[in-house]
Amino acid sequence: MFQKFAAMFLALVLPLQGAAETPDQQPRRHKIGYGLMFSNDLLGDGKDRWRTGAVTSSRIYGQVWQGQAPVGFGELLELRFQGQILAPADLVVANPADRPWAGVLTVELNSHMQRRGTEISLGGGLAVLGPQTQLDEMQGWFHDLAGAPQPSDAVLNGQIGNTFRPVISAAVGHSFSLSNHAALRPFVEARAGDETYLRAGVDVTYGQLAQGGLLIRETVTGQRYHTLQGEATGLTLTAGADIAYVAKSAFLPETSGYSLEHNRHRARLGLRWQGQGVSAFYGLSYLGKEFSSQSEGQLTGALQVQLRF
């Protein structure tokens, strides 16, 4: 399954690369940015449960970066790849009241635009769920390496089955300057496919590192990670909160008796440092309850480190 998914992934990447420029032509789309973020509850409350871990990477394709996204649809493209594991609180003893184990691999192609200061993202992709992702084997291998409990057969036998889900998404945000260093950015976003929801929220930044770059929102924690960076250096503090109405979730199928919490809340803090050739981000997110029998919310950490040569 990994080989098939990698082949599909490369098929999407390679046509986007193109040549940089020829004397008689406009510059062609090529790779101009990259971002990678890890999120894991071991970096938060350390309890290894529910939204337990994800890796998200984005490759940005366009022409010369001008400090903001272009106006036209399709001029700046983001190829996003994510692997995510969702798990019950107890990996050994199966609990029918807890959420089922789930592994999902997602690939998405998004177009980023900016019109009159409003940032717009539109895109779609494919989510692959179930044992075919082999993420259950990967978690078992990592837990064995770390000496942590491995998912038992009883837990994995109840995991979300093999399925493919087309995904579409849209997001709109607008930044308002509060001072030379502070900005407020309300946003709305919608998604359908693996999960179907409408979300509204706000992000606040204090510092200059958000200026002149392109930030992508990680779907699990809500933290935003850099794929294109501005020239400023130093520290930036970020904070945010949002609420979503969730209509459906492939990870909590109501046909199997799971009762969704339709109102889903998140809150987050983060700190980013950027030097001349290296930058780092750590964020902490509170994720509210996602299903009725979930006992409480959870704290999840997010980490990004970038090197520039």
Coordinates of N, CA and C in Angstrom, one line a residue, residues 12-141:
L12 N 1.8 13.3 -8.6 CA 1.3 14.7 -8.4 C 2.4 15.7 -8.3
V13 N 3.5 15.3 -7.7 CA 4.6 16.2 -7.5 C 5.3 16.6 -8.8
L14 N 5.7 15.5 -9.6 CA 6.6 15.7 -10.7 C 6.1 16.7 -11.8
P15 N 4.8 16.6 -12.1 CA 4.3 17.6 -13.2 C 4.3 19.0 -12.7
L16 N 4.5 19.3 -11.4 CA 4.4 20.6 -10.9 C 5.8 21.3 -10.9
Q17 N 6.9 20.5 -11.1 CA 8.2 21.1 -10.9 C 8.6 22.0 -12.0
G18 N 8.6 21.5 -13.2 CA 8.9 22.4 -14.4 C 10.3 23.0 -14.4
A19 N 10.6 23.7 -15.4 CA 11.8 24.5 -15.5 C 11.6 25.8 -14.9
A20 N 12.7 26.4 -14.4 CA 12.5 27.7 -13.7 C 12.2 28.8 -14.7
E21 N 13.0 29.0 -15.8 CA 12.8 30.1 -16.7 C 13.6 29.9 -18.0
T22 N 13.1 30.4 -19.1 CA 13.8 30.4 -20.3 C 13.8 31.8 -20.9
P23 N 14.7 32.2 -21.8 CA 14.8 33.6 -22.2 C 13.5 34.1 -22.8
D24 N 12.7 33.3 -23.5 CA 11.5 33.8 -24.2 C 10.3 33.5 -23.5
Q25 N 10.3 33.0 -22.3 CA 9.1 32.6 -21.6 C 9.0 33.2 -20.2
Q26 N 7.8 33.3 -19.7 CA 7.6 33.6 -18.3 C 8.2 32.5 -17.4
P27 N 8.6 32.9 -16.2 CA 9.1 31.8 -15.3 C 8.0 30.8 -15.0
R28 N 8.3 29.5 -15.1 CA 7.4 28.4 -14.9 C 7.3 28.1 -13.4
R29 N 6.2 27.4 -13.1 CA 6.0 27.0 -11.7 C 7.1 26.0 -11.3
H30 N 7.7 26.3 -10.1 CA 8.6 25.3 -9.6 C 8.5 25.4 -8.1
K31 N 9.2 24.5 -7.4 CA 9.2 24.4 -5.9 C 9.8 25.6 -5.3
I32 N 9.1 26.4 -4.5 CA 9.6 27.6 -3.9 C 9.5 27.6 -2.4
G33 N 8.9 26.5 -1.8 CA 8.8 26.5 -0.3 C 8.5 25.1 0.2
Y34 N 8.7 24.9 1.5 CA 8.5 23.6 2.1 C 8.3 23.8 3.6
G35 N 7.4 23.0 4.1 CA 7.1 23.0 5.6 C 6.8 21.6 6.1
L36 N 7.2 21.3 7.3 CA 7.0 20.0 7.9 C 6.7 20.3 9.4
M37 N 5.5 19.7 9.9 CA 5.2 19.8 11.3 C 4.8 18.5 11.8
F38 N 5.3 18.2 13.1 CA 5.0 17.0 13.9 C 4.0 17.4 15.0
S39 N 2.9 16.7 15.2 CA 2.1 16.9 16.3 C 1.9 15.6 17.0
N40 N 1.9 15.6 18.4 CA 1.8 14.4 19.1 C 1.4 14.8 20.6
D41 N 0.5 13.9 21.1 CA 0.1 14.3 22.5 C 1.2 14.0 23.5
L42 N 2.3 13.2 23.1 CA 3.4 13.0 24.0 C 4.2 14.4 24.2
L43 N 4.0 15.3 23.2 CA 4.6 16.6 23.4 C 3.6 17.6 24.1
G44 N 2.5 17.0 24.5 CA 1.5 17.8 25.2 C 1.2 17.2 26.6
D45 N 0.1 16.5 26.8 CA -0.2 15.9 28.1 C 0.5 14.6 28.3
G46 N 1.1 14.0 27.3 CA 1.9 12.8 27.4 C 1.1 11.5 27.7
K47 N -0.1 11.5 27.3 CA -1.0 10.4 27.6 C -1.3 9.4 26.5
D48 N -0.8 9.7 25.2 CA -0.8 8.8 24.1 C -2.2 8.3 23.9
R49 N -3.1 9.1 23.5 CA -4.5 8.7 23.3 C -5.2 9.7 22.3
W50 N -6.3 9.2 21.7 CA -7.2 10.0 20.9 C -6.5 10.6 19.7
R51 N -6.4 11.9 19.6 CA -5.6 12.5 18.5 C -4.1 12.4 18.8
T52 N -3.6 11.1 18.7 CA -2.3 10.9 19.3 C -1.1 11.3 18.5
G53 N -1.2 11.4 17.2 CA 0.0 11.8 16.5 C -0.3 12.0 15.0
A54 N 0.5 13.0 14.4 CA 0.4 13.2 13.0 C 1.6 13.9 12.5
V55 N 1.9 13.6 11.2 CA 3.0 14.3 10.5 C 2.4 14.9 9.3
T56 N 2.7 16.2 9.1 CA 2.1 17.0 7.9 C 3.2 17.7 7.2
S57 N 3.3 17.5 5.9 CA 4.3 18.2 5.1 C 3.6 18.9 3.9
S58 N 4.2 20.1 3.6 CA 3.6 20.9 2.5 C 4.8 21.3 1.5
R59 N 4.6 21.1 0.3 CA 5.5 21.6 -0.8 C 4.8 22.7 -1.6
I60 N 5.4 23.8 -1.7 CA 4.8 25.0 -2.4 C 5.4 25.2 -3.7
Y61 N 4.5 25.3 -4.8 CA 4.9 25.5 -6.1 C 4.4 26.8 -6.7
G62 N 5.2 27.6 -7.3 CA 4.8 28.8 -7.9 C 5.9 29.5 -8.7
Q63 N 5.8 30.7 -8.9 CA 6.8 31.5 -9.6 C 7.6 32.2 -8.4
V64 N 8.1 33.4 -8.7 CA 8.9 34.1 -7.7 C 8.0 34.6 -6.6
W65 N 8.3 34.3 -5.3 CA 7.6 34.7 -4.2 C 7.7 36.2 -3.9
Q66 N 6.6 36.9 -3.9 CA 6.6 38.3 -3.7 C 6.1 38.8 -2.3
G67 N 6.2 37.9 -1.3 CA 5.8 38.3 0.0 C 4.3 38.1 0.3
Q68 N 3.5 37.7 -0.7 CA 2.1 37.4 -0.4 C 1.6 36.5 -1.6
A69 N 0.5 35.8 -1.4 CA 0.0 34.9 -2.4 C -0.5 35.7 -3.6
P70 N -0.4 35.2 -4.8 CA -0.9 35.9 -6.0 C -2.5 35.9 -6.0
V71 N -3.0 36.7 -7.0 CA -4.4 36.9 -7.1 C -5.1 35.7 -7.7
G72 N -4.5 35.1 -8.7 CA -5.1 34.1 -9.6 C -5.2 32.7 -9.0
F73 N -6.3 32.0 -9.2 CA -6.5 30.6 -8.8 C -5.5 29.7 -9.6
G74 N -4.8 28.9 -8.9 CA -3.8 27.9 -9.5 C -2.4 28.5 -9.7
E75 N -2.2 29.8 -9.4 CA -0.8 30.3 -9.6 C 0.1 29.9 -8.5
L76 N -0.4 29.7 -7.3 CA 0.4 29.2 -6.2 C -0.2 27.9 -5.6
L77 N 0.5 26.8 -5.7 CA -0.1 25.5 -5.4 C 0.6 24.9 -4.2
E78 N -0.1 24.3 -3.3 CA 0.5 23.5 -2.2 C 0.1 22.1 -2.3
L79 N 1.1 21.2 -2.3 CA 0.9 19.8 -2.2 C 1.1 19.3 -0.8
R80 N 0.1 18.9 -0.1 CA 0.1 18.5 1.3 C 0.0 17.0 1.5
F81 N 0.8 16.5 2.3 CA 0.8 15.1 2.6 C 0.7 14.9 4.1
Q82 N -0.2 14.1 4.6 CA -0.3 13.9 6.1 C -0.6 12.4 6.4
G83 N 0.1 12.0 7.5 CA -0.2 10.7 8.1 C -0.6 10.9 9.5
Q84 N -1.7 10.3 9.9 CA -2.3 10.6 11.2 C -2.8 9.3 11.9
I85 N -2.6 9.2 13.2 CA -3.1 8.1 14.0 C -4.0 8.6 15.0
L86 N -5.2 8.0 15.1 CA -6.2 8.2 16.2 C -6.4 6.9 17.0
A87 N -6.4 7.0 18.3 CA -6.4 5.8 19.1 C -7.3 5.9 20.3
P88 N -7.7 4.8 20.9 CA -8.4 4.9 22.2 C -7.4 5.1 23.3
A89 N -8.0 5.5 24.5 CA -7.1 5.8 25.6 C -6.3 4.6 26.1
D90 N -6.9 3.4 25.9 CA -6.2 2.1 26.3 C -5.9 1.3 25.0
L91 N -4.6 1.1 24.8 CA -4.2 0.4 23.5 C -4.2 -1.1 23.7
V92 N -4.4 -1.6 24.9 CA -4.3 -3.0 25.2 C -5.7 -3.6 25.3
V93 N -6.6 -3.0 26.2 CA -7.9 -3.6 26.4 C -8.9 -2.8 25.6
A94 N -9.6 -3.5 24.7 CA -10.6 -2.9 23.9 C -11.8 -2.4 24.7
N95 N -12.2 -1.1 24.5 CA -13.3 -0.5 25.2 C -14.3 0.0 24.2
P96 N -15.5 -0.6 24.1 CA -16.5 -0.2 23.1 C -17.0 1.2 23.2
A97 N -16.8 1.8 24.4 CA -17.2 3.2 24.7 C -16.2 4.2 24.2
D98 N -15.0 3.8 23.9 CA -13.9 4.7 23.5 C -13.9 4.7 21.9
R99 N -13.2 5.6 21.4 CA -13.1 5.7 19.9 C -12.3 4.6 19.3
P100 N -12.6 4.2 18.1 CA -11.8 3.1 17.5 C -10.5 3.6 17.0
W101 N -9.5 2.6 16.9 CA -8.2 3.0 16.4 C -8.4 3.3 14.9
A102 N -7.7 4.3 14.4 CA -7.8 4.6 13.0 C -6.5 5.2 12.5
G103 N -6.1 4.7 11.3 CA -4.9 5.3 10.6 C -5.4 5.9 9.3
V104 N -4.8 7.1 9.0 CA -5.3 7.7 7.7 C -4.1 8.4 7.1
L105 N -4.0 8.2 5.8 CA -3.0 8.9 4.9 C -3.8 9.8 4.0
T106 N -3.4 11.1 3.9 CA -4.1 12.1 3.1 C -3.1 12.8 2.2
V107 N -3.6 13.0 0.9 CA -2.8 13.9 0.0 C -3.8 14.9 -0.5
E108 N -3.4 16.2 -0.5 CA -4.3 17.2 -1.0 C -3.5 18.2 -1.9
L109 N -4.2 18.8 -2.8 CA -3.6 19.9 -3.6 C -4.5 21.1 -3.4
N110 N -3.8 22.2 -3.0 CA -4.6 23.4 -2.6 C -4.0 24.6 -3.4
S111 N -4.9 25.5 -3.7 CA -4.5 26.8 -4.4 C -4.6 27.9 -3.4
H112 N -3.5 28.7 -3.2 CA -3.6 29.8 -2.2 C -3.6 31.1 -3.0
M113 N -4.5 32.0 -2.6 CA -4.7 33.3 -3.3 C -4.8 34.4 -2.2
Q114 N -4.6 35.6 -2.6 CA -4.8 36.8 -1.8 C -5.4 37.9 -2.6
R115 N -6.6 38.4 -2.2 CA -7.3 39.4 -2.9 C -7.7 40.5 -1.9
R116 N -7.2 41.7 -2.1 CA -7.5 42.9 -1.2 C -7.3 42.5 0.2
G117 N -6.2 41.9 0.5 CA -5.8 41.5 1.8 C -6.4 40.3 2.4
T118 N -7.4 39.7 1.7 CA -8.1 38.5 2.2 C -7.4 37.2 1.6
E119 N -7.0 36.3 2.5 CA -6.3 35.1 2.1 C -7.3 34.0 1.8
I120 N -7.2 33.3 0.7 CA -8.1 32.3 0.3 C -7.4 31.0 -0.1
S121 N -7.9 29.9 0.4 CA -7.4 28.6 0.0 C -8.5 27.7 -0.4
L122 N -8.3 27.1 -1.6 CA -9.3 26.1 -2.1 C -8.6 24.9 -2.6
G123 N -9.1 23.7 -2.3 CA -8.4 22.5 -2.8 C -9.2 21.2 -2.5
G124 N -8.5 20.1 -2.8 CA -9.1 18.8 -2.6 C -8.1 17.7 -2.7
G125 N -8.5 16.5 -2.4 CA -7.5 15.4 -2.4 C -8.2 14.1 -2.1
L126 N -7.4 13.2 -1.4 CA -7.9 11.9 -1.2 C -7.4 11.4 0.2
A127 N -8.3 10.9 1.0 CA -7.9 10.3 2.3 C -8.0 8.8 2.2
V128 N -7.0 8.1 2.6 CA -6.9 6.6 2.6 C -6.9 6.1 4.0
L129 N -7.9 5.3 4.4 CA -8.1 4.9 5.8 C -8.0 3.4 5.9
G130 N -7.6 2.9 7.1 CA -7.7 1.5 7.4 C -6.4 0.8 7.4
P131 N -6.4 -0.5 7.6 CA -5.2 -1.3 7.7 C -4.3 -1.2 6.5
Q132 N -4.9 -0.8 5.3 CA -4.1 -0.7 4.1 C -3.0 0.4 4.2
T133 N -3.1 1.3 5.1 CA -2.1 2.3 5.3 C -0.9 1.8 6.0
Q134 N -1.0 0.7 6.7 CA 0.0 0.0 7.5 C 0.5 0.9 8.7
L135 N -0.3 1.9 9.1 CA 0.1 2.8 10.2 C 0.0 2.0 11.5
D136 N -0.8 1.0 11.6 CA -0.9 0.2 12.8 C 0.4 -0.5 13.0
E137 N 1.0 -1.0 12.0 CA 2.3 -1.7 12.1 C 3.4 -0.7 12.5
M138 N 3.3 0.5 11.9 CA 4.3 1.6 12.2 C 4.2 2.0 13.7
Q139 N 3.0 2.2 14.2 CA 2.9 2.5 15.6 C 3.4 1.4 16.5
G140 N 3.1 0.1 16.1 CA 3.6 -1.0 16.9 C 5.1 -1.0 16.9
W141 N 5.8 -0.7 15.8 CA 7.2 -0.7 15.7 C 7.8 0.4 16.6

